[in-house]
C-alpha cells in the first residue's frame, strides 16, 4: 500500500466506516486472558464449523479482551436484524452450538450469554 | 558564559545566597550547617542511596534528599528537628542491622564515616533483626582489597570508578537485598579492568574497600639482620601525612619524615624527589629528541602506573606515544640496587627497598614487568601507602609531632623544586618544561612557574614559548578526562593534521598524586588544593628549581650513567609497554 | 420457526439454580399459552453484576429493557402485559447496569487489533490527522491541559503540564516514551489495552511527539507480554506502510517513528528514571529527581513518559474535545479509570468507570460482589503500593486524593478484593514479599527496611510476634516512607500501615492470642477432633499425610499437633464436621 496523504486518508476512512450491515460476524476475544482460557481452540472450532456448514456471509473476526475475564473465552455474535450478543465460556462445543443455533437459526444458546454493560462512546450522541 | 542566577533562601532560618543549581546540602555547608550523609561525596554525583541527608522544606509534606535537591528561591529548609533526626536514626539502625559489628578488626577503625555517625546518633544496639552478610573478601589484586560485608552500597566507588576514572571495573550486582558491589560480571578484581588507582578506597565511607596492608612485611624486613633496609618517600606523602597526626592539611613535613623513617630502622633514607629529577632528565631528553627529529608526538608521560595500565588496556594505539621512562619509584629502586649498592659496596640482594607512596597502584607497579628488575633482582621490594606509614609510626610509639627533623642521605636524597612538584597535577609537565627549555635554548626560563598547567581543572591546555618555538601541552588528571585529550590526538591523526599537542601529562588520580588512592582519608578538592599548595611552597623554597641543575643528578650522570638516554640509562631507567586484555578470562 | 424476541434470565454465577428454574418454567408456561406462534425464546444468561438476593434480573431483547422478577407472578405479568400487549410494566422495571464507561477500552473487544483498517473505521488516526493539519502544538497541549487528564501510571500528574514542560525544555532532540512496564501483581489493564487496541497508543505517541517536538518514540514493554508486542509491531508496520507513522505523516511536515524496547521484568523499571536508565542499557535503578525526565530524560534529552492508559485517552480527547472529557469524573480527577478487579469477586475482569464511581459500585454492582456466600473484608487498590480499604469506606468516590486520604492510592489500577477467608497479616506478607523481591537495592531504607518488615510479618504469622514489633514496624515504615528514593520504597509499608489502622485487632489476635481467624497462617492453626461429632470412621487417619492422627475405631481418634503439618486434609475430608480448626 502506498503512503496516504491527508485527502487519501480521509476518503479511506469514509470507505471503511461504511460497514456491511448485511453480514453475520463472529468475534472471538483473543487477548492473553482469552488465549489462556483456550480462545484459540474456540476460534478454530468456529472456522471449522463455518466451513462444515458451508456458511457464506459469515465473517469470523478476532478482537482483544472484552473485559469479562472471568468468563473467557468470550465471543460476540452479530447477526443482521438481531441484537448483538456476547457469550462467555465458549468452548469448541459451545462454538458449534452457537453456529448451529444462533448463527443459523437465531436461537440463543443458554447458560453463557453475558450482559453487555457499556455503551459505545464513539457512537453516543454528542 | 551567562551570569549564573543567585538564589536566596533560608536554611534553619539563616539566610543563604548561592548560585542557581546549588543543592540544599551544599548551600547548608556554605553557612556551616552540616547535614549528615553517607553516600554523597563532594567529588561525586549524588547517588541518593543512603537516605540520611533528608530535610524538610516548608510547603512539602515529604522529606527531601538534600544531596540532590537544588535549593530554590525563597525555600525555607529545616535540616534538623526531632522527626528528621528520628528518621535518620532509624535509617542508620537499618544500615547497621546489615553491617558487621567488628569495627575493631576493620581497615577503617577510628576513621569510618559510618562509625562516626553511629557514635553521633548514640546507637547503642540495633533494635531490629540483624542480618550479617558472609561474602568473601577479594585479595586478588594484592593492592586493593574488597570487603563486601562492610559495604553499605552508597555507590561512591561505582561512581568514581565509572564516571571519574572511566574504568568501569566496579558495579552493583544482584538486586534488592542481595545487591552488592563487585567487579562487573562478578569476577575477581584482578581479572577486571581495574587499574588499581585506589580511588574507590579513597572515597569509600567504610572499610569495604581498603589498601592491601604491607606494614608487617616491612616490619619483618626491618628486623631481619641480613637485610639492609632503604626507603624512599614520594613527593605527595610529605604534604599529607600530617593529617594523620593533627596537622593542618598541606603542612610540609619532609624532614620529620626523614627522621621518623630513620627512627623506624631504615638504614638509608632517599627521596623520590631525587629520582623525579632523574625522570625529568630522561624524559626531557626523550621529548627534545622527538620534538627536534620528528619522532612520534605527542609524547605522553608514564610515571603513573594506573595510567600505564589503563593505556595498555584501553588506549593501545597510544603505545608509541608513551614515554619509555620508568616512574621515579622504579628509577630509584634500580639506581639503589646498582649505583648506590656499588658505591657503598653492599650486596644488592641484601637490600630491601621500601617506598612510601600516596598510591595503591605503586604496589602493583613493582612487579609490573621484567623491566622492574633491572638490577637483576626486583628493584623495589615493598610499597607502603601514606596511610600505612602513619599506622607504622603510631605502632612504633614515636612522638611524630615533637620529633626533630633530619636530613636524607644526600647521594639520592637532594632534590630540586622540579622533583617535588611531581606530586600535583601538571607537575611533571612543568618540571619537564623547565628542563626541556634549557636543553633547547641552553638557558633557564626566567620564570620557572608554569601556571597554565597548575590547578584542579580536569583538562589544562597551554602553549609554551621556547624562544619562538611553540610547544603545545595538555594535562589531564582523573582518567575520565583522558578521553577528551586523546580523542583530539586521534582525530588529528585520522585527518592527517598536525597533532594538537606535543606533550601530554596524565595522572590517574584527580589532583594528581596529592589526591592519590593511598593518602589519608577524606579527600576533597579542598584537601587537594591545600596539599598542592604545600608542594608549590616546597618548590619555591628550593634554591634549585630545575632538575638539570641538581648537583647530585649531575654527579649521578658523571659517575655512573653517562649521557642522558645512554645505553646504561636505558637499561636501568626505561621500560616498554604491551597491549593487555581488558578482562582476564 | 423464528424468534423475534428473547427473554434473558440472568443467573448468578454461583447461586442456586432453583430460583431461576421456577421463573424459567413460569415464562415458558405463560408463553406457551399466550404466544402460540412461538416467537419468543427464553434463555438462561449470566449475571455479570450484582445479584439482588430477592429477585432475578430479566432482560428483554431487542427492547433492551430489564425487569426484576420476584416470583412466577411477575413472569406472568411481563409476558401478558409487556410481551403480548406491549404495555410498559414500570413497576418491575430495573435500571440497566451501565456504570461502566469505556474511553480507554473503547475499541477493546470491538475491533481486530491486527487490522489497522478497523481502527481507522472507528475514528482511528483521525485525531492525529486533526492535530497535524488543524492544530498547533500549543493548541494540542492547551487542549490536553483543559481536559484535566492526569497520568494513569500511578502518580496522577497532569498530562498537559508534563507535555508543556517537555515542550518548553531546551533540547535539540526530544523523545516520547510509553511506559508499558506494568508489573504490579493483579494488574493487567495496560496489557489488555495494548493487545486490544495497539494503534490507539501509537497514535497518541505521535500526537505527543507533535505537541512536544519529538520525532522519536519508544515503547518500553515487558518481555512477558509477547502478544501485546506482536500486535504493536503489526500496528507500527501497518501504520508506517500507510504513511500514518514514519516520515511526513499524511503528507505533513511531521515525522515520527516508534521503536519497541523490552523490559526484563523488574518491577522497579516501571519507575520512570529507572525505565530511562534501562532504555539506555544501564542498570534499571531509579535516580534522584529533579532533574525530571521532561527536562533531562532519555540520553539527557527532554522526554515525555506516559503510561499506556494515559495515552489511550489522548485520541478521544482530541476528537471529542476537552469539554466532553472534562464533564466525566470528579472535580480533580477527570475521565475514567480502568481497574483490573480480581480476588474474591464473582466476576473478575477489566472495569472502566468514570472517576468518582464508588468502590462499592465497582466491586458489587459491576463485579458481582463476593462469591461463595462469604462476606467482603477489604479491597486493596494500588497494588503493593496501596493499602487495604475496609467496608466502611466503600462508598468513597474514587479519585486520586480520596484514595490517598484512606491510606491507599490509585496506583495503576489493580484492585484485589478480599473476603473473610483472607488474613490481613498474610495479605501484608504477600505484598511485602513482592516489594522486597522487587526493591532495586539502591537505597538503604527500602532495601533494608523492607526485609525487616517482612521478617516481622513472618514472625507474627508464625506466632512469634511481640506487640512491640508493631511499634518497630511503624517506625521502620515511616523511615521508609520518608527516606526512600523512589515510589517503591516510599510505599512499601502502605499495606501494613493501613492494615494496622483498620485491622489492628487481627494483628493483636495473631500476636497475643496466637490465632488467625481466617485460617491462613498455618503455624497458628490447630486441628482437633470433636469426640461428640466424630463417628469414628477413621478417614482422617487414613488421609493424614504426616501420620499425625492416632487412635482406632474403639478408642477414637486424636491429632498430635506437634506432628500435624496443617495441611487441612482431615478437616476437608471429614464428613461429619467433627474436626475443629482454630
Ligand atoms: C516502583 C514504581 C513502578 C512503576 N511502574 C509503573 C508501570 O509499570 N507503568 C507505568 O505507567 N508507570 C509506572 N510507574 C510510574 C512512573 O514512574 C511514571 O510516573 C509514569 O510512567 C508516568 O506516566 P503518567 O504520567 O502517564 O502516569 C511506577 C512508579 C514506581 C515508583
Ligand atoms: S582501584 Fe580504581 S580502577 Fe580499580 S576498582 Fe577502584 S576505582 Fe576502579
Ligand atoms: S564499597 Fe564503599 S564506596 Fe563502594 S558502595 Fe560499598 S560502602 Fe560505598
Ligand atoms: S596519580 Fe599518583 S597516586 Fe594516583 S595512581 Fe597515579 S601515581 Fe598513584
Ligand atoms: S526506594 Fe527501593 S526501589 Fe526505589 S531506589 Fe530505593 S532501593 Fe531502589
PDB file of C-alpha atoms in Angstrom, chain B residues 1-9 16-24 26-27 30 69-74:
ATOM      1  CA  UNK B   1      29.256  32.487  29.842  1.00  0.00           C
ATOM      2  CA  UNK B   2      25.986  33.848  31.027  1.00  0.00           C
ATOM      3  CA  UNK B   3      25.913  35.039  34.559  1.00  0.00           C
ATOM      4  CA  UNK B   4      24.508  32.468  36.951  1.00  0.00           C
ATOM      5  CA  UNK B   5      21.418  33.476  38.768  1.00  0.00           C
ATOM      6  CA  UNK B   6      21.731  33.792  42.527  1.00  0.00           C
ATOM      7  CA  UNK B   7      19.190  32.092  44.742  1.00  0.00           C
ATOM      8  CA  UNK B   8      18.124  33.473  48.088  1.00  0.00           C
ATOM      9  CA  UNK B   9      16.709  31.043  50.590  1.00  0.00           C
ATOM     10  CA  UNK B  16      21.744  31.916  52.363  1.00  0.00           C
ATOM     11  CA  UNK B  17      22.590  33.112  48.882  1.00  0.00           C
ATOM     12  CA  UNK B  18      24.038  30.666  46.396  1.00  0.00           C
ATOM     13  CA  UNK B  19      24.204  30.289  42.624  1.00  0.00           C
ATOM     14  CA  UNK B  20      21.249  28.532  40.984  1.00  0.00           C
ATOM     15  CA  UNK B  21      21.870  24.830  40.745  1.00  0.00           C
ATOM     16  CA  UNK B  22      23.376  24.532  44.231  1.00  0.00           C
ATOM     17  CA  UNK B  23      21.986  21.643  46.229  1.00  0.00           C
ATOM     18  CA  UNK B  24      20.458  22.174  49.646  1.00  0.00           C
ATOM     19  CA  UNK B  26      25.987  22.389  49.576  1.00  0.00           C
ATOM     20  CA  UNK B  27      24.093  25.538  50.420  1.00  0.00           C
ATOM     21  CA  UNK B  30      28.219  27.147  52.965  1.00  0.00           C
ATOM     22  CA  UNK B  69      17.563  18.699  45.538  1.00  0.00           C
ATOM     23  CA  UNK B  70      18.529  22.106  44.287  1.00  0.00           C
ATOM     24  CA  UNK B  71      17.737  24.959  46.576  1.00  0.00           C
ATOM     25  CA  UNK B  72      15.243  27.330  45.027  1.00  0.00           C
ATOM     26  CA  UNK B  73      14.244  30.899  45.510  1.00  0.00           C
ATOM     27  CA  UNK B  74      12.530  31.540  48.812  1.00  0.00           C
TER      28      UNK B  74
END
